Amino acid sequence: MNQETITKIEELKEYLKKIEYLSSTIALLHWDSAIYMPKEAIEYRSEMMGYLSGESYKLTTSETMKAFIDYFHGKDDLDDLTKAMVENIRKEYDHAMKIPEPEYVQYEIDKALSQSAWEEAKKKKDFSIFKPHLAKMIAYNKKFSEYWGFVGNKYDGLLDLYEPGMTTERLDVVFGELRESLVSLLQRINNSKIKTDDAFLKGNYSVESQRKLGESILGKIGYDYEKRGRIDESEHPFTTNFGNKDVRITTKYDPSDFRPAIFSMIHEGGHGIYEQNVSDELTGTSLASGASMGMHESQSRFYENILGKSKAFWSYFYPEFQNAYPELNGVELMSFYRAINCVESSLIRIDADELTYSLHVIIRYEMEKLLIDGEVDIDDVPRLWNEKYKEYLGVTPENDAEGILQDVHWSGGDFGYFPTYALGNLYGSQIFNKLKEEVPDWNQKICSGDFASITKWLKENVHQYGATLKPAELIKKVTGEELSAKYFIAYLNDKFGALYEV
Amino acid sequence: MNQETITKIEELKEYLKKIEYLSSTIALLHWDSAIYMPKEAIEYRSEMMGYLSGESYKLTTSETMKAFIDYFHGKDDLDDLTKAMVENIRKEYDHAMKIPEPEYVQYEIDKALSQSAWEEAKKKKDFSIFKPHLAKMIAYNKKFSEYWGFVGNKYDGLLDLYEPGMTTERLDVVFGELRESLVSLLQRINNSKIKTDDAFLKGNYSVESQRKLGESILGKIGYDYEKRGRIDESEHPFTTNFGNKDVRITTKYDPSDFRPAIFSMIHEGGHGIYEQNVSDELTGTSLASGASMGMHESQSRFYENILGKSKAFWSYFYPEFQNAYPELNGVELMSFYRAINCVESSLIRIDADELTYSLHVIIRYEMEKLLIDGEVDIDDVPRLWNEKYKEYLGVTPENDAEGILQDVHWSGGDFGYFPTYALGNLYGSQIFNKLKEEVPDWNQKICSGDFASITKWLKENVHQYGATLKPAELIKKVTGEELSAKYFIAYLNDKFGALYEV
């Protein structure tokens, strides 16, 4: 690169920093709204956030930004980091600029109406209230995807928002394989003579000790909740960050069950570890974050499930829990391990166990494909949903609230997001497979509470790169292979096959 | 006003809203930094705040702003609110624009150096480390004041920053009277045969019960800490707000003494009540805040001292405290009342009692006049300080840390700020005098825990106006008189004369 190009890169980074400052600020305002903001502040807070989002939009779509994009366009002597950076901003620019502004403004208005209609519909368990809004959200998203250049494969344009480069063609293969194996494994489990029960885990668990146990786990697995993060309580657990030195997670405590808080802390801790481990050098490149939603989910789910629901993990932490909760003294480790890995077909995605969870996601993926690229009568949507639940999970919703209306996503126009949840499971186990090769004594380490080398391996192989690599490039670089369902399938068959002796 | 003017006013308000959104955002970032931010986030946080402050500065000094100011300049058919708004933005514009930018940038750099030099100097108890920086901060501020048009009376230009319209001429009169009375009253107290002691108040007070008692008081006096505010803990108590529906206070708990937390909550609660009671109509006028620092302090000190250290107040709340802290059961109300109103000459301003506090402030006022408008050798500053402490308070610092170096203000270039602390006492008691006339059964009300009509009176007469009136206009409107020291002097003589029988 010549001196002019180098100078231009520095200028672009200075410019991108401003956008980062604004998004960090908006994220902090969100964090505060969800946790500490007094109730009556909501209206003024929305105005503040609206103003800041507008400023951020202006910077993302400015003439200055256009000039940067034009300058770097077609230059072939750029280093990889700059290439990734330029591609990223060009994509964001296009996403914003290709939708006519009046249409986008109207979309934002209709979205707000749609969200409140969904709330009402769910409360009243009545799909018909939400139906016209869902139809509108679908129509908008189809059109947007066409604007972005996806015509015959509009759903790919939406997938690409959350999982850059991912396509229906690829997902059909991996999700198809996964679905078949899961349905078959689930049937075997349902027919197993081994029945598990987790009701005995309900009890009386002080919030204070849940907090301490959670902190103990998070400290061990490598999420820094003191100097570079913090843990708060909110209605729904989430992770947010402002740079890589201020990465905050939240959880929600249930005094009658420690599992929601502990597992959501480990889950959000996984997201948090990823963000804390992104290389400092990526600040101001628009790439200082996870590679994709799916890759992010791979880390949260690795820590929550593969690690956090393993026997090795609990052989280390269980005595600490027994110490905090003497009622567990009568429960053997193996019974505890069975209880936290209880498999049961259910109707609600967010309550699903590790095994059935992906089936809930696959149902949504198949529905979204139909809604965006297929021909489907909007009236048939609840019926189609219910048929898939019956077919894959063997259960049928009694009403729309526990069926088609359960998730908020579609009401906010978020199509293409769901698949990232299941992709996380695939990436996670494929990466774990490699990790096991390179850290052969991983099981022994976990049993003895030594998580440092595991998190270090993930930092070096995954986290540090941020979004400099596309998810497909990253999985190839880490594991030497394309994305595959086989590792997750094998992992589930091993784990649950052993648990249920099937 | 004609239609064009009305439209222009609306445009100006829309523009000013943006500046308010930015200052609210910066204030929230500050709040978070002081309470919840993880340590290592400091560098990135400073960058975020620097960026947002820069954007706010740009809006305040833009061509658009200049055009608004020019448009309204000399228009004599404006309503009072618009007049106040236009004058306020013109003043801010001038303050910013009249300092050459490179000089201001250098000032910010030198200020940061000065602040860290002061920290070191205080730690090492050595004025000489801070001396050259203090000299620089003085020189900058003299020059700035000249830029703003204050030549023969440069200190007035600095006073005007915090207390619009206030002058040395006026302060010399009121502070002169106040000083004489205070010194004389203090001497009489020192010679009184009545000796008070508050050591017995030290004990073991759980933070949780301090919090509950503080909330109970704040709820009663009218600070809404639930729906429109909140209480957190920070190293130094403060109040901050983002609009009038999100007004937050902080306190600091000492498990061995409930007074720091309780009285700082009442003090900050006073600031909070003021901001919560500013009229909704002032949003987006740049006037939706207290009239001045002094007027703000009048409200915090009214609640903290005049109300919060009165016998009537404690005749209501003392049983609740005795209930929470059984060790107080053996202490009579009168002994408790004496203990919280113990008078003692001391060296440290922030630890001073209600009576001697203003003397600490007057010393700083006299020093600042000398430093800014007088001729003083920088080497003589500690000696002059110590002489004044000896003369007015009868005490002498053993070292610079408990003398000239105790306060942070000058290291940050804040000259002209200190007087507002004592002005608060004067405004507060002058307003209280009027309140007593108009709410004749005030004492009975307080005794029975009915604070609503008192806070309502303050809202109607003081709070709701925000900064639409200058402090001199406001005190005249509320009390029918110019600012005077006599009410505060009479109040102190009554209260402490009775307590010490002098």
CSV table of N, CA and C in Angstrom, one decimal, chain A residues 18 20-22 24-25 28-29 31-32 36-41 44-45 47-48 51-52 59 226-230 242-243 245-246 248, chain B residues 18 20-22 24-25 28-29 31-32 36-41 44-45 47-48 51-52 59 226-230 242-243 245-246 248:
chain,number,residue,atom,x,y,z
A,18,LYS,N,-16.1,7.4,15.5
A,18,LYS,CA,-17.2,8.2,15.9
A,18,LYS,C,-18.5,7.4,15.9
A,20,GLU,N,-18.6,4.2,16.3
A,20,GLU,CA,-18.5,3.3,17.4
A,20,GLU,C,-18.9,4.0,18.7
A,21,TYR,N,-18.4,5.2,18.9
A,21,TYR,CA,-18.7,6.0,20.1
A,21,TYR,C,-20.3,6.1,20.2
A,22,LEU,N,-20.9,6.4,19.1
A,22,LEU,CA,-22.3,6.5,19.1
A,22,LEU,C,-23.0,5.2,19.4
A,24,SER,N,-21.8,2.7,21.0
A,24,SER,CA,-21.5,2.3,22.4
A,24,SER,C,-22.5,3.1,23.3
A,25,THR,N,-22.6,4.4,23.0
A,25,THR,CA,-23.5,5.3,23.8
A,25,THR,C,-24.9,4.8,23.8
A,28,LEU,N,-25.3,1.8,25.9
A,28,LEU,CA,-25.3,2.1,27.4
A,28,LEU,C,-26.7,2.6,27.8
A,29,LEU,N,-27.3,3.4,26.9
A,29,LEU,CA,-28.6,3.9,27.2
A,29,LEU,C,-29.6,2.8,27.3
A,31,TRP,N,-28.8,-0.4,28.0
A,31,TRP,CA,-28.5,-1.1,29.2
A,31,TRP,C,-29.2,-0.5,30.4
A,32,ASP,N,-29.0,0.8,30.5
A,32,ASP,CA,-29.6,1.6,31.6
A,32,ASP,C,-31.1,1.5,31.6
A,36,TYR,N,-31.8,0.1,35.2
A,36,TYR,CA,-31.9,1.1,36.3
A,36,TYR,C,-32.8,2.3,36.0
A,37,MET,N,-33.2,2.5,34.8
A,37,MET,CA,-34.0,3.7,34.5
A,37,MET,C,-35.3,3.8,35.2
A,38,PRO,N,-35.7,4.9,35.9
A,38,PRO,CA,-37.0,5.0,36.5
A,38,PRO,C,-38.1,5.0,35.4
A,39,LYS,N,-39.2,4.5,35.7
A,39,LYS,CA,-40.3,4.3,34.8
A,39,LYS,C,-40.7,5.5,33.9
A,40,GLU,N,-40.9,6.6,34.6
A,40,GLU,CA,-41.4,7.8,33.8
A,40,GLU,C,-40.4,8.4,32.9
A,41,ALA,N,-39.2,7.9,32.9
A,41,ALA,CA,-38.2,8.5,32.0
A,41,ALA,C,-38.3,8.0,30.6
A,44,TYR,N,-38.7,10.4,27.4
A,44,TYR,CA,-37.5,11.3,27.1
A,44,TYR,C,-36.4,10.4,26.7
A,45,ARG,N,-36.2,9.2,27.3
A,45,ARG,CA,-35.2,8.3,26.9
A,45,ARG,C,-35.3,7.9,25.4
A,47,GLU,N,-36.6,9.6,23.1
A,47,GLU,CA,-36.2,10.7,22.3
A,47,GLU,C,-34.7,10.8,22.2
A,48,MET,N,-34.0,10.6,23.3
A,48,MET,CA,-32.5,10.6,23.3
A,48,MET,C,-32.0,9.6,22.4
A,51,TYR,N,-32.6,10.4,18.7
A,51,TYR,CA,-31.6,11.4,18.2
A,51,TYR,C,-30.3,10.8,17.9
A,52,LEU,N,-29.8,10.0,18.9
A,52,LEU,CA,-28.4,9.4,18.7
A,52,LEU,C,-28.4,8.4,17.5
A,59,LEU,N,-24.0,9.4,9.9
A,59,LEU,CA,-22.5,9.2,9.7
A,59,LEU,C,-22.3,7.9,8.8
A,226,GLU,N,-15.3,-8.0,36.9
A,226,GLU,CA,-14.9,-6.9,37.9
A,226,GLU,C,-14.2,-5.7,37.2
A,227,LYS,N,-13.1,-6.0,36.6
A,227,LYS,CA,-12.3,-4.8,36.0
A,227,LYS,C,-12.8,-4.5,34.6
A,228,ARG,N,-13.4,-5.5,33.9
A,228,ARG,CA,-13.8,-5.2,32.5
A,228,ARG,C,-15.2,-5.6,32.2
A,229,GLY,N,-16.0,-5.8,33.3
A,229,GLY,CA,-17.4,-6.2,33.1
A,229,GLY,C,-18.2,-6.0,34.3
A,230,ARG,N,-19.4,-6.4,34.3
A,230,ARG,CA,-20.2,-6.4,35.5
A,230,ARG,C,-21.5,-7.3,35.3
A,242,PHE,N,-19.4,-1.9,25.4
A,242,PHE,CA,-18.9,-0.6,24.9
A,242,PHE,C,-17.4,-0.7,24.8
A,243,GLY,N,-16.9,-1.2,23.7
A,243,GLY,CA,-15.5,-1.6,23.6
A,243,GLY,C,-15.3,-2.9,24.2
A,245,LYS,N,-13.4,-3.4,26.8
A,245,LYS,CA,-13.0,-3.3,28.2
A,245,LYS,C,-14.2,-3.0,29.1
A,246,ASP,N,-15.4,-3.0,28.6
A,246,ASP,CA,-16.6,-2.8,29.3
A,246,ASP,C,-17.7,-3.6,28.7
A,248,ARG,N,-20.7,-6.1,29.6
A,248,ARG,CA,-21.6,-6.3,30.8
A,248,ARG,C,-22.7,-7.4,30.5
B,18,LYS,N,-31.7,19.0,20.7
B,18,LYS,CA,-30.6,18.2,20.4
B,18,LYS,C,-29.4,18.4,21.4
B,20,GLU,N,-29.8,19.4,24.4
B,20,GLU,CA,-30.2,18.8,25.6
B,20,GLU,C,-30.1,17.3,25.6
B,21,TYR,N,-30.4,16.6,24.5
B,21,TYR,CA,-30.2,15.2,24.4
B,21,TYR,C,-28.7,14.8,24.6
B,22,LEU,N,-27.9,15.6,24.0
B,22,LEU,CA,-26.4,15.4,24.2
B,22,LEU,C,-26.0,15.6,25.6
B,24,SER,N,-27.8,15.4,28.3
B,24,SER,CA,-28.4,14.3,29.1
B,24,SER,C,-27.6,13.0,28.9
B,25,THR,N,-27.2,12.8,27.7
B,25,THR,CA,-26.4,11.6,27.4
B,25,THR,C,-25.1,11.6,28.1
B,28,LEU,N,-25.5,11.0,31.7
B,28,LEU,CA,-25.7,9.6,32.0
B,28,LEU,C,-24.4,8.8,32.0
B,29,LEU,N,-23.5,9.1,31.1
B,29,LEU,CA,-22.2,8.5,31.0
B,29,LEU,C,-21.4,8.8,32.2
B,31,TRP,N,-22.7,9.6,35.2
B,31,TRP,CA,-23.3,8.9,36.3
B,31,TRP,C,-22.9,7.4,36.3
B,32,ASP,N,-22.9,6.8,35.2
B,32,ASP,CA,-22.4,5.4,35.1
B,32,ASP,C,-20.9,5.3,35.5
B,36,TYR,N,-21.1,2.6,38.3
B,36,TYR,CA,-21.1,1.2,37.8
B,36,TYR,C,-20.0,0.8,36.8
B,37,MET,N,-19.4,1.7,36.2
B,37,MET,CA,-18.4,1.4,35.2
B,37,MET,C,-17.3,0.6,35.7
B,38,PRO,N,-16.9,-0.5,35.0
B,38,PRO,CA,-15.7,-1.3,35.4
B,38,PRO,C,-14.5,-0.4,35.1
B,39,LYS,N,-13.5,-0.7,36.0
B,39,LYS,CA,-12.3,0.1,36.0
B,39,LYS,C,-11.6,0.4,34.7
B,40,GLU,N,-11.4,-0.8,34.0
B,40,GLU,CA,-10.5,-0.6,32.8
B,40,GLU,C,-11.3,0.1,31.6
B,41,ALA,N,-12.5,0.4,31.8
B,41,ALA,CA,-13.3,1.1,30.8
B,41,ALA,C,-13.0,2.6,30.7
B,44,TYR,N,-11.6,4.3,27.2
B,44,TYR,CA,-12.6,4.3,26.2
B,44,TYR,C,-13.8,5.3,26.5
B,45,ARG,N,-14.2,5.2,27.8
B,45,ARG,CA,-15.3,6.1,28.2
B,45,ARG,C,-14.9,7.6,28.0
B,47,GLU,N,-12.9,8.8,25.8
B,47,GLU,CA,-13.0,9.0,24.4
B,47,GLU,C,-14.5,9.3,24.0
B,48,MET,N,-15.4,8.4,24.5
B,48,MET,CA,-16.8,8.6,24.2
B,48,MET,C,-17.3,9.9,24.6
B,51,TYR,N,-15.9,12.8,22.6
B,51,TYR,CA,-16.6,12.9,21.3
B,51,TYR,C,-18.0,13.6,21.4
B,52,LEU,N,-18.8,13.1,22.4
B,52,LEU,CA,-20.1,13.7,22.6
B,52,LEU,C,-20.0,15.2,23.0
B,59,LEU,N,-22.7,22.2,18.1
B,59,LEU,CA,-24.1,22.7,18.0
B,59,LEU,C,-24.2,24.0,18.7
B,226,GLU,N,-38.6,6.6,43.0
B,226,GLU,CA,-39.0,5.4,42.4
B,226,GLU,C,-39.4,5.6,40.9
B,227,LYS,N,-40.4,6.4,40.7
B,227,LYS,CA,-40.9,6.5,39.3
B,227,LYS,C,-40.1,7.6,38.5
B,228,ARG,N,-39.5,8.5,39.2
B,228,ARG,CA,-38.8,9.6,38.5
B,228,ARG,C,-37.4,9.8,39.0
B,229,GLY,N,-36.9,8.9,39.7
B,229,GLY,CA,-35.5,9.0,40.2
B,229,GLY,C,-35.0,7.7,40.8
B,230,ARG,N,-33.8,7.8,41.3
B,230,ARG,CA,-33.3,6.6,42.0
B,230,ARG,C,-32.1,7.0,42.9
B,242,PHE,N,-31.6,13.8,33.7
B,242,PHE,CA,-31.7,13.7,32.2
B,242,PHE,C,-33.2,14.1,32.0
B,243,GLY,N,-33.5,15.3,31.9
B,243,GLY,CA,-34.9,15.8,31.9
B,243,GLY,C,-35.4,15.8,33.4
B,245,LYS,N,-37.8,13.9,34.5
B,245,LYS,CA,-38.5,12.7,34.9
B,245,LYS,C,-37.5,11.6,35.2
B,246,ASP,N,-36.2,12.0,35.2
B,246,ASP,CA,-35.1,11.0,35.5
B,246,ASP,C,-34.1,11.8,36.3
B,248,ARG,N,-31.6,11.6,39.4
B,248,ARG,CA,-31.0,10.6,40.2
B,248,ARG,C,-30.0,11.2,41.3
